Short mmCIF file of C-alpha atoms in Angstrom, two decimals:
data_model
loop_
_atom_site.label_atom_id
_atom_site.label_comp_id
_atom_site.label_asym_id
_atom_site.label_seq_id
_atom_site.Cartn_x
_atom_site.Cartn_y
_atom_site.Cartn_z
CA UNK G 1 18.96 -5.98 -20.88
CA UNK G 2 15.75 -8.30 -19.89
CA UNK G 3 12.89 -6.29 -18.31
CA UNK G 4 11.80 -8.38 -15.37
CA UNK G 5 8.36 -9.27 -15.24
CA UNK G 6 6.38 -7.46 -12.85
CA UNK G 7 5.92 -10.41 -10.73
CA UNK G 8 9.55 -11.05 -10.38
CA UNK G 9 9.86 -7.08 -9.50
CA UNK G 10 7.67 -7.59 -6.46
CA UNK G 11 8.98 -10.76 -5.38
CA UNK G 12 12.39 -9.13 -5.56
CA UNK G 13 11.05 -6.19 -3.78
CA UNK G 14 10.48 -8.53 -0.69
CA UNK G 15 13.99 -9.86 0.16
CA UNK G 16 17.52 -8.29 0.66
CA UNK G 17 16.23 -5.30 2.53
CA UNK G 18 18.17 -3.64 5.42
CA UNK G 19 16.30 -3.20 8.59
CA UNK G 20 14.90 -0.03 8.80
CA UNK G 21 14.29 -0.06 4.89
CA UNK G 22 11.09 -2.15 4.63
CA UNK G 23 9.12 -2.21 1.42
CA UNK G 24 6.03 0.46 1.85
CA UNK G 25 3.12 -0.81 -0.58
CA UNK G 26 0.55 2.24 -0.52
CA UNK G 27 -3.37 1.25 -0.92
CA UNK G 28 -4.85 2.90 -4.30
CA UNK G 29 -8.59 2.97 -3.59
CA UNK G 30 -9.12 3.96 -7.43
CA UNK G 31 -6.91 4.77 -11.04
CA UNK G 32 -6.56 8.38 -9.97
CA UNK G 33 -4.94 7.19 -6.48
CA UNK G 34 -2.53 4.55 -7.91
CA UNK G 35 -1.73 7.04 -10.09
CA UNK G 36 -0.71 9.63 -7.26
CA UNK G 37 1.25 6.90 -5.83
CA UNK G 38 3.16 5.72 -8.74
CA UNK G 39 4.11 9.49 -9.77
CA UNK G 40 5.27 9.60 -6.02
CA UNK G 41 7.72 7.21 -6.51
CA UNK G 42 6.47 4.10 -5.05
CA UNK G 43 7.43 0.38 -6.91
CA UNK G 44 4.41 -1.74 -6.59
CA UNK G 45 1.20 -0.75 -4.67
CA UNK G 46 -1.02 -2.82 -2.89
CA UNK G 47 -4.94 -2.78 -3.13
CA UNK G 48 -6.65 -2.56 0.11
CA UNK G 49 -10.72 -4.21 0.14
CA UNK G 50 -11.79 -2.23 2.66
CA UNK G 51 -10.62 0.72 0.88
CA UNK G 52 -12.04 -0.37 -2.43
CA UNK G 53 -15.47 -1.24 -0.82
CA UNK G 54 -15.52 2.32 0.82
CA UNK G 55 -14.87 4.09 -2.32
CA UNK G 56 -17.30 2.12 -4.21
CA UNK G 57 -20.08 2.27 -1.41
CA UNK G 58 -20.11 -0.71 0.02
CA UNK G 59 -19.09 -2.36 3.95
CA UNK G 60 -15.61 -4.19 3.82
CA UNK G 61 -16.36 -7.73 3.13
CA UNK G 62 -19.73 -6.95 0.73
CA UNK G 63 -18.32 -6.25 -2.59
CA UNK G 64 -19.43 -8.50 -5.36
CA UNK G 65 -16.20 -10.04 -7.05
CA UNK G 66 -16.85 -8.90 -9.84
CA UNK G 67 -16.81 -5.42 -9.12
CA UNK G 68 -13.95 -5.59 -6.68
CA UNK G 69 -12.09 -7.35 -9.87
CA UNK G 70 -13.35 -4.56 -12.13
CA UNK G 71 -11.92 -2.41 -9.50
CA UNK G 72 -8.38 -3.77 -9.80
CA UNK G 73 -8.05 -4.25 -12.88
CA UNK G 74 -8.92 0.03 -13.49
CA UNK G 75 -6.02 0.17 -11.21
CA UNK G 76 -3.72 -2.11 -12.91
CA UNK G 77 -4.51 -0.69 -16.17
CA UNK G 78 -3.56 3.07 -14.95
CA UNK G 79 -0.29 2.26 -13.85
CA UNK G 80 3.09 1.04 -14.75
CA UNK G 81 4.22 -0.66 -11.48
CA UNK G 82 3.43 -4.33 -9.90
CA UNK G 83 -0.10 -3.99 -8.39
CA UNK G 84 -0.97 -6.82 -5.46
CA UNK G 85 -4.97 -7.55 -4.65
CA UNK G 86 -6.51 -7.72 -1.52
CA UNK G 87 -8.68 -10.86 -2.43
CA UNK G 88 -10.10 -11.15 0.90
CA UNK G 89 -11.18 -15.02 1.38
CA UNK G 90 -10.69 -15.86 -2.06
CA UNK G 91 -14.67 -15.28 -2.96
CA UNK G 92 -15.40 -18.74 -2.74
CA UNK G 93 -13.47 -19.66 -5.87
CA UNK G 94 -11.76 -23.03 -6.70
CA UNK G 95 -7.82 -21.86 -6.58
CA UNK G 96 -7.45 -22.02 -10.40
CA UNK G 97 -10.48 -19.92 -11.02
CA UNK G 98 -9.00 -17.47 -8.39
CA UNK G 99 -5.97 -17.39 -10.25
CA UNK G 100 -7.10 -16.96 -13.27
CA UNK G 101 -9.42 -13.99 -12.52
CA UNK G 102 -6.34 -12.40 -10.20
CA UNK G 103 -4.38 -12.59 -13.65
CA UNK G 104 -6.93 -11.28 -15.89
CA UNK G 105 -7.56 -8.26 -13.65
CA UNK G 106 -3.93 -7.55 -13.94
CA UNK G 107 -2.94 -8.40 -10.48
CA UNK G 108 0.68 -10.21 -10.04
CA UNK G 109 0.11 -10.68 -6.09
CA UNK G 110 -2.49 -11.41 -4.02
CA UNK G 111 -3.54 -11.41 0.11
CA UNK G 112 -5.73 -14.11 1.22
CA UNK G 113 -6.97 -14.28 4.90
CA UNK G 114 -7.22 -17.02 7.30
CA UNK G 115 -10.88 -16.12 8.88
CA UNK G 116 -14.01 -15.00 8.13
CA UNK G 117 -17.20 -13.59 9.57
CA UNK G 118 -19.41 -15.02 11.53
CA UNK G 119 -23.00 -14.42 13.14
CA UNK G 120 -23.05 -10.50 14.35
CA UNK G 121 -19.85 -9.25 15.30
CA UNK G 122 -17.93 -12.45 15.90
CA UNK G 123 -15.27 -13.62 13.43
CA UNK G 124 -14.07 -17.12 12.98
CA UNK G 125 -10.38 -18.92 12.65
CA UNK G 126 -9.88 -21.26 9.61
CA UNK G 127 -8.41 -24.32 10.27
CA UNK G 128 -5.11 -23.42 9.77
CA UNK G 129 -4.17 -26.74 8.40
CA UNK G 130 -6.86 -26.67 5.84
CA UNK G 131 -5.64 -22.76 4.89
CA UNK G 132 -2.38 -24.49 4.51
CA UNK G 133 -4.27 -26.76 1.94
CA UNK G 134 -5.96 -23.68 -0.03
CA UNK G 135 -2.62 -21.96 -0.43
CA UNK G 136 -1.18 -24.93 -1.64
CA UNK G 137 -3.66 -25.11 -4.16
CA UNK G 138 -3.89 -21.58 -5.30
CA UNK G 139 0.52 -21.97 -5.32
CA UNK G 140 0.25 -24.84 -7.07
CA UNK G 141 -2.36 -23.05 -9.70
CA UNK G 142 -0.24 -19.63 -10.01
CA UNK G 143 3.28 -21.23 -10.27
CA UNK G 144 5.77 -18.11 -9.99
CA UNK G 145 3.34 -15.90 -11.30
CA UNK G 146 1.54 -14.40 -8.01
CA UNK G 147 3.08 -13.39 -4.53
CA UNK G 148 0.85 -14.40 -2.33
CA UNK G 149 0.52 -12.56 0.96
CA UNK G 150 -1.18 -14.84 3.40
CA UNK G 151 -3.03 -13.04 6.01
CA UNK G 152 -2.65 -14.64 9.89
CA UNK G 153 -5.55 -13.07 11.42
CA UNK G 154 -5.41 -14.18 15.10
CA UNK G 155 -4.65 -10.85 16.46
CA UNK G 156 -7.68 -9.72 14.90
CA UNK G 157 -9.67 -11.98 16.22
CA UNK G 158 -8.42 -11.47 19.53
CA UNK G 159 -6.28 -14.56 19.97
CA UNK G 160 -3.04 -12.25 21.47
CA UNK G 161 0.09 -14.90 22.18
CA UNK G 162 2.38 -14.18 18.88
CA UNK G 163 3.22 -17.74 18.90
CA UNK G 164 -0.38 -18.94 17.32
CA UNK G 165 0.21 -16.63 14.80
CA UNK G 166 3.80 -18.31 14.18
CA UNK G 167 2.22 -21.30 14.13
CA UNK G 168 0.04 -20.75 11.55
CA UNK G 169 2.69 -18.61 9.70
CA UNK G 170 4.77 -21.57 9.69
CA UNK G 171 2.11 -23.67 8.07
CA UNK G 172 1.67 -21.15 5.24
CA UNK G 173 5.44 -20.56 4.59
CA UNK G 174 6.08 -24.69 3.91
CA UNK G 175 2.53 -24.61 1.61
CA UNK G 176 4.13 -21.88 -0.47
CA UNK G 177 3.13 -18.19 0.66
CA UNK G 178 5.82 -15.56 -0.25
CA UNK G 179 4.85 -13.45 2.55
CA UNK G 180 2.71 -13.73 5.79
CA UNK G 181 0.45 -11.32 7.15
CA UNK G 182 -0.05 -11.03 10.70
CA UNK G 183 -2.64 -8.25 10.58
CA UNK G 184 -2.94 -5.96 13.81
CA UNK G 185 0.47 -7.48 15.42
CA UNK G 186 1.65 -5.07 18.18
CA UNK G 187 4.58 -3.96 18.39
CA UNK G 188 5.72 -5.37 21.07
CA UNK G 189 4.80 -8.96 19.25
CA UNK G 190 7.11 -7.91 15.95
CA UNK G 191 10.14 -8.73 17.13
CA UNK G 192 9.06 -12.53 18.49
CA UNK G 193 7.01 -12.67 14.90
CA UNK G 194 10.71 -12.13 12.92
CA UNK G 195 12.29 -14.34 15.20
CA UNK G 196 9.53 -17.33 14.83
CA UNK G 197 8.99 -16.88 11.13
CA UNK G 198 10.87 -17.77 7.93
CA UNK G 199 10.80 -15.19 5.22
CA UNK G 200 8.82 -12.04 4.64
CA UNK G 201 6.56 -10.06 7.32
CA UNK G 202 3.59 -7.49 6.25
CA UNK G 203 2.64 -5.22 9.09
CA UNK G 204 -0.09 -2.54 8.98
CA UNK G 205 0.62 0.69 9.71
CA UNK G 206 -1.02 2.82 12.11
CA UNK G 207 -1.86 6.33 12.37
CA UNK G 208 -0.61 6.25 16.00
CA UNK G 209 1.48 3.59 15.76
CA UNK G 210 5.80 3.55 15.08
CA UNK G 211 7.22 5.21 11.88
CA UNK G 212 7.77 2.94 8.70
CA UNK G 213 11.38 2.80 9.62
CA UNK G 214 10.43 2.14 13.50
CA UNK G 215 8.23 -0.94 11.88
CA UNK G 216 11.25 -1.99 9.83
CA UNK G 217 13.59 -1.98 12.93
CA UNK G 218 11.24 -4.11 14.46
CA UNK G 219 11.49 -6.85 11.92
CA UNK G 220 8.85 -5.65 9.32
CA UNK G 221 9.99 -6.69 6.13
CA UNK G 222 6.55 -5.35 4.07
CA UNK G 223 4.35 -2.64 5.30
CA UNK G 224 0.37 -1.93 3.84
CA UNK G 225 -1.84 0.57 5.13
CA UNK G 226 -5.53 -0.99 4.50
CA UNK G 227 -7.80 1.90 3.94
CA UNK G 228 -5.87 4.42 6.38
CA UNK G 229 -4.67 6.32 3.02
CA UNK G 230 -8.38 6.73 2.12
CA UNK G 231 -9.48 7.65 5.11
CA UNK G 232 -6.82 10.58 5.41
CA UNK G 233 -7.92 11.39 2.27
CA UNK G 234 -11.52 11.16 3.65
CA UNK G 235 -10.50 13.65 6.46
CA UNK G 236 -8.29 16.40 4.10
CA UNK G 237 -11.63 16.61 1.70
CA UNK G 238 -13.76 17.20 4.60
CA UNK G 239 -11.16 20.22 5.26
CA UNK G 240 -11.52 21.35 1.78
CA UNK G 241 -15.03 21.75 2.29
CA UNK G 242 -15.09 23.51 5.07
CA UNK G 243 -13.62 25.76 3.82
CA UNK G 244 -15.24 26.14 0.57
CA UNK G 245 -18.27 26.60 3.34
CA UNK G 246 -16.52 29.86 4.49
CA UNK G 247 -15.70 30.87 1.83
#
Protein backbone atom coordinates (compact mmCIF):
# COMPACT_ATOMS: atom_id res chain seq x y z
CA UNK A 1 0.00 0.00 0.00
CA UNK A 2 1.30 3.70 -1.11
CA UNK A 3 1.54 6.14 1.84
CA UNK A 4 0.00 9.33 0.54
CA UNK A 5 2.00 12.26 0.75
CA UNK A 6 1.08 14.58 3.34
CA UNK A 7 -0.08 17.08 0.94
CA UNK A 8 -2.44 14.76 -0.72
CA UNK A 9 -3.69 13.81 3.04
CA UNK A 10 -4.79 17.38 3.58
CA UNK A 11 -6.15 18.02 0.31
CA UNK A 12 -8.16 14.84 0.80
CA UNK A 13 -9.06 15.97 4.20
CA UNK A 14 -11.00 18.94 2.52
CA UNK A 15 -13.63 17.22 0.30
CA UNK A 16 -16.25 14.38 0.78
CA UNK A 17 -17.26 15.50 4.22
CA UNK A 18 -20.87 15.22 5.54
CA UNK A 19 -22.35 18.33 6.89
CA UNK A 20 -21.98 18.52 10.34
CA UNK A 21 -18.47 16.70 10.04
CA UNK A 22 -16.19 19.60 8.99
CA UNK A 23 -12.45 19.22 9.16
CA UNK A 24 -11.21 20.96 12.66
CA UNK A 25 -7.43 22.12 12.06
CA UNK A 26 -6.23 23.12 15.72
CA UNK A 27 -3.52 26.14 15.92
CA UNK A 28 -0.07 24.76 17.53
CA UNK A 29 1.55 27.95 18.81
CA UNK A 30 4.85 25.80 19.46
CA UNK A 31 6.39 21.78 19.13
CA UNK A 32 5.00 21.02 22.57
CA UNK A 33 1.35 22.21 21.37
CA UNK A 34 1.31 20.40 17.97
CA UNK A 35 2.37 17.74 19.83
CA UNK A 36 -0.73 17.83 22.30
CA UNK A 37 -2.79 18.05 19.30
CA UNK A 38 -1.48 15.28 17.26
CA UNK A 39 -1.54 12.80 20.43
CA UNK A 40 -5.26 14.08 20.62
CA UNK A 41 -6.09 12.70 17.56
CA UNK A 42 -6.25 15.45 15.17
CA UNK A 43 -4.99 14.81 11.14
CA UNK A 44 -3.29 17.93 10.08
CA UNK A 45 -3.03 21.14 12.21
CA UNK A 46 -2.97 24.49 11.13
CA UNK A 47 -0.47 27.28 12.33
CA UNK A 48 -2.08 30.38 13.43
CA UNK A 49 0.45 33.97 13.11
CA UNK A 50 -1.13 35.62 15.60
CA UNK A 51 -0.65 32.78 17.82
CA UNK A 52 2.95 32.26 16.84
CA UNK A 53 3.75 36.04 17.24
CA UNK A 54 2.15 35.93 20.81
CA UNK A 55 4.13 33.05 21.92
CA UNK A 56 7.25 34.39 20.56
CA UNK A 57 6.62 38.06 21.87
CA UNK A 58 5.76 39.84 19.23
CA UNK A 59 2.15 41.89 17.82
CA UNK A 60 0.37 39.77 15.03
CA UNK A 61 1.68 41.04 11.83
CA UNK A 62 5.51 41.92 13.30
CA UNK A 63 7.29 38.70 13.15
CA UNK A 64 10.37 38.62 11.03
CA UNK A 65 9.95 35.69 8.39
CA UNK A 66 12.48 34.19 9.34
CA UNK A 67 11.58 33.50 12.71
CA UNK A 68 7.95 32.83 11.97
CA UNK A 69 9.56 30.13 9.37
CA UNK A 70 11.88 28.88 12.13
CA UNK A 71 8.74 28.67 14.04
CA UNK A 72 7.01 26.27 11.64
CA UNK A 73 9.33 24.37 10.73
CA UNK A 74 9.96 23.34 14.98
CA UNK A 75 6.40 22.45 14.49
CA UNK A 76 6.61 20.44 11.44
CA UNK A 77 9.58 18.69 12.65
CA UNK A 78 7.71 17.52 16.06
CA UNK A 79 4.97 15.96 14.43
CA UNK A 80 3.80 13.28 12.15
CA UNK A 81 0.66 14.87 10.59
CA UNK A 82 0.18 17.53 7.54
CA UNK A 83 1.02 20.96 9.10
CA UNK A 84 -0.58 24.20 7.03
CA UNK A 85 1.20 27.90 7.65
CA UNK A 86 -0.40 30.93 8.31
CA UNK A 87 1.89 33.01 5.90
CA UNK A 88 0.07 36.11 6.43
CA UNK A 89 0.67 38.40 3.16
CA UNK A 90 3.22 36.29 1.82
CA UNK A 91 6.24 38.56 3.46
CA UNK A 92 6.80 40.32 0.43
CA UNK A 93 8.26 37.34 -1.39
CA UNK A 94 8.21 36.62 -5.19
CA UNK A 95 5.69 33.37 -5.26
CA UNK A 96 8.55 30.91 -5.97
CA UNK A 97 10.65 32.16 -3.14
CA UNK A 98 7.45 31.82 -0.96
CA UNK A 99 7.15 28.45 -2.02
CA UNK A 100 10.20 27.39 -1.62
CA UNK A 101 10.71 28.64 1.98
CA UNK A 102 6.89 27.20 2.82
CA UNK A 103 8.52 23.77 1.64
CA UNK A 104 11.71 23.97 3.39
CA UNK A 105 10.01 24.80 6.70
CA UNK A 106 8.04 21.69 6.24
CA UNK A 107 4.76 23.24 5.54
CA UNK A 108 2.43 21.34 2.78
CA UNK A 109 -0.36 24.23 2.98
CA UNK A 110 -0.43 27.61 3.31
CA UNK A 111 -3.12 30.81 4.12
CA UNK A 112 -2.49 33.94 2.35
CA UNK A 113 -4.71 37.07 3.00
CA UNK A 114 -6.24 39.51 0.77
CA UNK A 115 -5.44 42.90 2.90
CA UNK A 116 -3.09 44.46 4.83
CA UNK A 117 -2.49 47.26 7.29
CA UNK A 118 -2.64 50.50 6.84
CA UNK A 119 -1.87 53.94 8.68
CA UNK A 120 -3.15 53.46 12.54
CA UNK A 121 -5.92 51.24 12.87
CA UNK A 122 -7.25 51.14 9.33
CA UNK A 123 -6.72 48.06 7.13
CA UNK A 124 -6.76 48.00 3.40
CA UNK A 125 -8.51 45.60 0.55
CA UNK A 126 -6.15 44.18 -2.17
CA UNK A 127 -7.28 44.42 -5.43
CA UNK A 128 -8.90 41.37 -5.64
CA UNK A 129 -8.07 40.90 -9.22
CA UNK A 130 -4.43 41.40 -8.64
CA UNK A 131 -4.73 38.71 -5.42
CA UNK A 132 -6.19 36.59 -8.09
CA UNK A 133 -2.81 37.21 -9.97
CA UNK A 134 -0.51 36.36 -6.77
CA UNK A 135 -2.31 33.09 -6.20
CA UNK A 136 -1.92 32.23 -9.59
CA UNK A 137 1.58 32.67 -9.31
CA UNK A 138 2.32 31.08 -6.03
CA UNK A 139 -0.23 27.89 -7.74
CA UNK A 140 1.59 27.96 -10.58
CA UNK A 141 5.08 27.82 -8.40
CA UNK A 142 3.79 24.99 -5.84
CA UNK A 143 2.07 22.70 -8.45
CA UNK A 144 0.09 20.02 -6.22
CA UNK A 145 2.38 20.39 -3.54
CA UNK A 146 0.66 23.20 -1.19
CA UNK A 147 -3.13 23.75 -0.30
CA UNK A 148 -3.49 27.03 -0.32
CA UNK A 149 -6.10 28.62 1.91
CA UNK A 150 -6.86 32.03 0.55
CA UNK A 151 -8.03 34.38 3.12
CA UNK A 152 -11.22 36.86 1.95
CA UNK A 153 -10.89 39.44 4.48
CA UNK A 154 -13.82 41.83 3.83
CA UNK A 155 -15.65 41.02 6.90
CA UNK A 156 -12.72 42.02 8.70
CA UNK A 157 -12.41 44.99 7.32
CA UNK A 158 -15.84 45.83 7.81
CA UNK A 159 -17.19 45.45 4.30
CA UNK A 160 -20.50 43.17 5.68
CA UNK A 161 -22.69 42.06 2.31
CA UNK A 162 -21.45 38.20 1.92
CA UNK A 163 -21.64 38.69 -1.70
CA UNK A 164 -18.15 40.84 -1.94
CA UNK A 165 -16.68 38.21 -0.23
CA UNK A 166 -18.14 35.67 -2.97
CA UNK A 167 -16.91 37.76 -5.33
CA UNK A 168 -13.60 37.71 -4.46
CA UNK A 169 -13.86 33.98 -3.45
CA UNK A 170 -14.82 33.34 -6.88
CA UNK A 171 -11.77 35.04 -8.25
CA UNK A 172 -9.46 32.93 -6.06
CA UNK A 173 -11.21 29.55 -6.72
CA UNK A 174 -10.67 29.96 -10.90
CA UNK A 175 -6.74 31.25 -10.02
CA UNK A 176 -6.26 27.99 -8.17
CA UNK A 177 -6.90 28.25 -4.25
CA UNK A 178 -7.99 24.88 -2.68
CA UNK A 179 -9.85 26.58 -0.05
CA UNK A 180 -11.17 30.17 0.70
CA UNK A 181 -11.15 31.90 3.82
CA UNK A 182 -13.73 34.26 4.67
CA UNK A 183 -12.34 35.27 8.07
CA UNK A 184 -14.97 36.66 10.70
CA UNK A 185 -18.14 35.53 8.43
CA UNK A 186 -21.26 35.50 10.67
CA UNK A 187 -23.25 33.08 10.86
CA UNK A 188 -25.96 34.23 9.50
CA UNK A 189 -23.63 34.97 6.16
CA UNK A 190 -22.43 30.99 6.07
CA UNK A 191 -25.10 29.66 4.53
CA UNK A 192 -25.22 32.45 1.41
CA UNK A 193 -21.11 31.93 1.48
CA UNK A 194 -21.75 27.83 0.64
CA UNK A 195 -24.32 28.67 -1.66
CA UNK A 196 -22.13 31.46 -3.70
CA UNK A 197 -18.88 29.56 -3.55
CA UNK A 198 -17.34 26.55 -5.33
CA UNK A 199 -15.35 24.23 -3.19
CA UNK A 200 -13.99 24.39 0.32
CA UNK A 201 -14.99 27.03 3.19
CA UNK A 202 -12.61 27.83 6.40
CA UNK A 203 -14.53 29.49 9.17
CA UNK A 204 -13.07 30.64 12.51
CA UNK A 205 -14.36 29.53 15.44
CA UNK A 206 -15.51 31.49 18.23
CA UNK A 207 -15.53 31.18 21.83
CA UNK A 208 -19.17 32.39 21.81
CA UNK A 209 -19.98 31.51 18.63
CA UNK A 210 -21.98 27.89 17.21
CA UNK A 211 -20.39 24.44 17.97
CA UNK A 212 -17.96 22.88 15.29
CA UNK A 213 -20.82 20.75 14.17
CA UNK A 214 -23.31 23.94 14.29
CA UNK A 215 -20.44 25.60 11.85
CA UNK A 216 -20.48 22.47 9.71
CA UNK A 217 -24.35 22.52 9.37
CA UNK A 218 -24.01 25.84 8.25
CA UNK A 219 -21.87 25.02 5.28
CA UNK A 220 -18.33 25.10 6.91
CA UNK A 221 -16.35 22.71 5.21
CA UNK A 222 -12.79 23.68 7.27
CA UNK A 223 -12.72 25.19 10.64
CA UNK A 224 -9.27 27.11 12.34
CA UNK A 225 -9.22 28.73 15.53
CA UNK A 226 -6.41 31.62 15.10
CA UNK A 227 -4.87 32.09 18.44
CA UNK A 228 -8.19 31.29 20.54
CA UNK A 229 -6.37 27.83 21.58
CA UNK A 230 -3.49 29.96 22.98
CA UNK A 231 -5.33 32.24 24.54
CA UNK A 232 -7.40 29.51 26.54
CA UNK A 233 -4.31 28.25 27.27
CA UNK A 234 -3.26 31.83 28.29
CA UNK A 235 -6.34 31.93 30.68
CA UNK A 236 -6.00 28.03 32.33
CA UNK A 237 -2.11 29.07 33.26
CA UNK A 238 -3.24 32.18 34.80
CA UNK A 239 -5.57 29.68 36.95
CA UNK A 240 -2.66 27.57 37.72
CA UNK A 241 -1.04 30.37 39.22
CA UNK A 242 -3.39 31.48 41.23
CA UNK A 243 -3.46 28.95 42.76
CA UNK A 244 0.08 28.14 43.23
CA UNK A 245 -0.40 31.89 44.91
CA UNK A 246 -2.64 30.24 47.60
CA UNK A 247 -1.08 27.75 47.99
Amino acid sequence: MVTPRPVDALRALHHDRAPGDPLVLPGPWDAASARVFQDAGYEALATPSAGIALSLGYEDGQVPPKEMFEAVARITRAVDVPVTMDAETGYGLAAKELVDRLLEAGAVGCNLEDSYEGKGSTGILRDPQEQADWLAQVREAAGDRLVVNARVDTFVRGVADPERAIERARLYVAAGADCVYPILAPAEAIPVLRAGIEGPINVLALPDGPTLSELGELGATRITFGPGLLRRTMAALRGITEELGRA
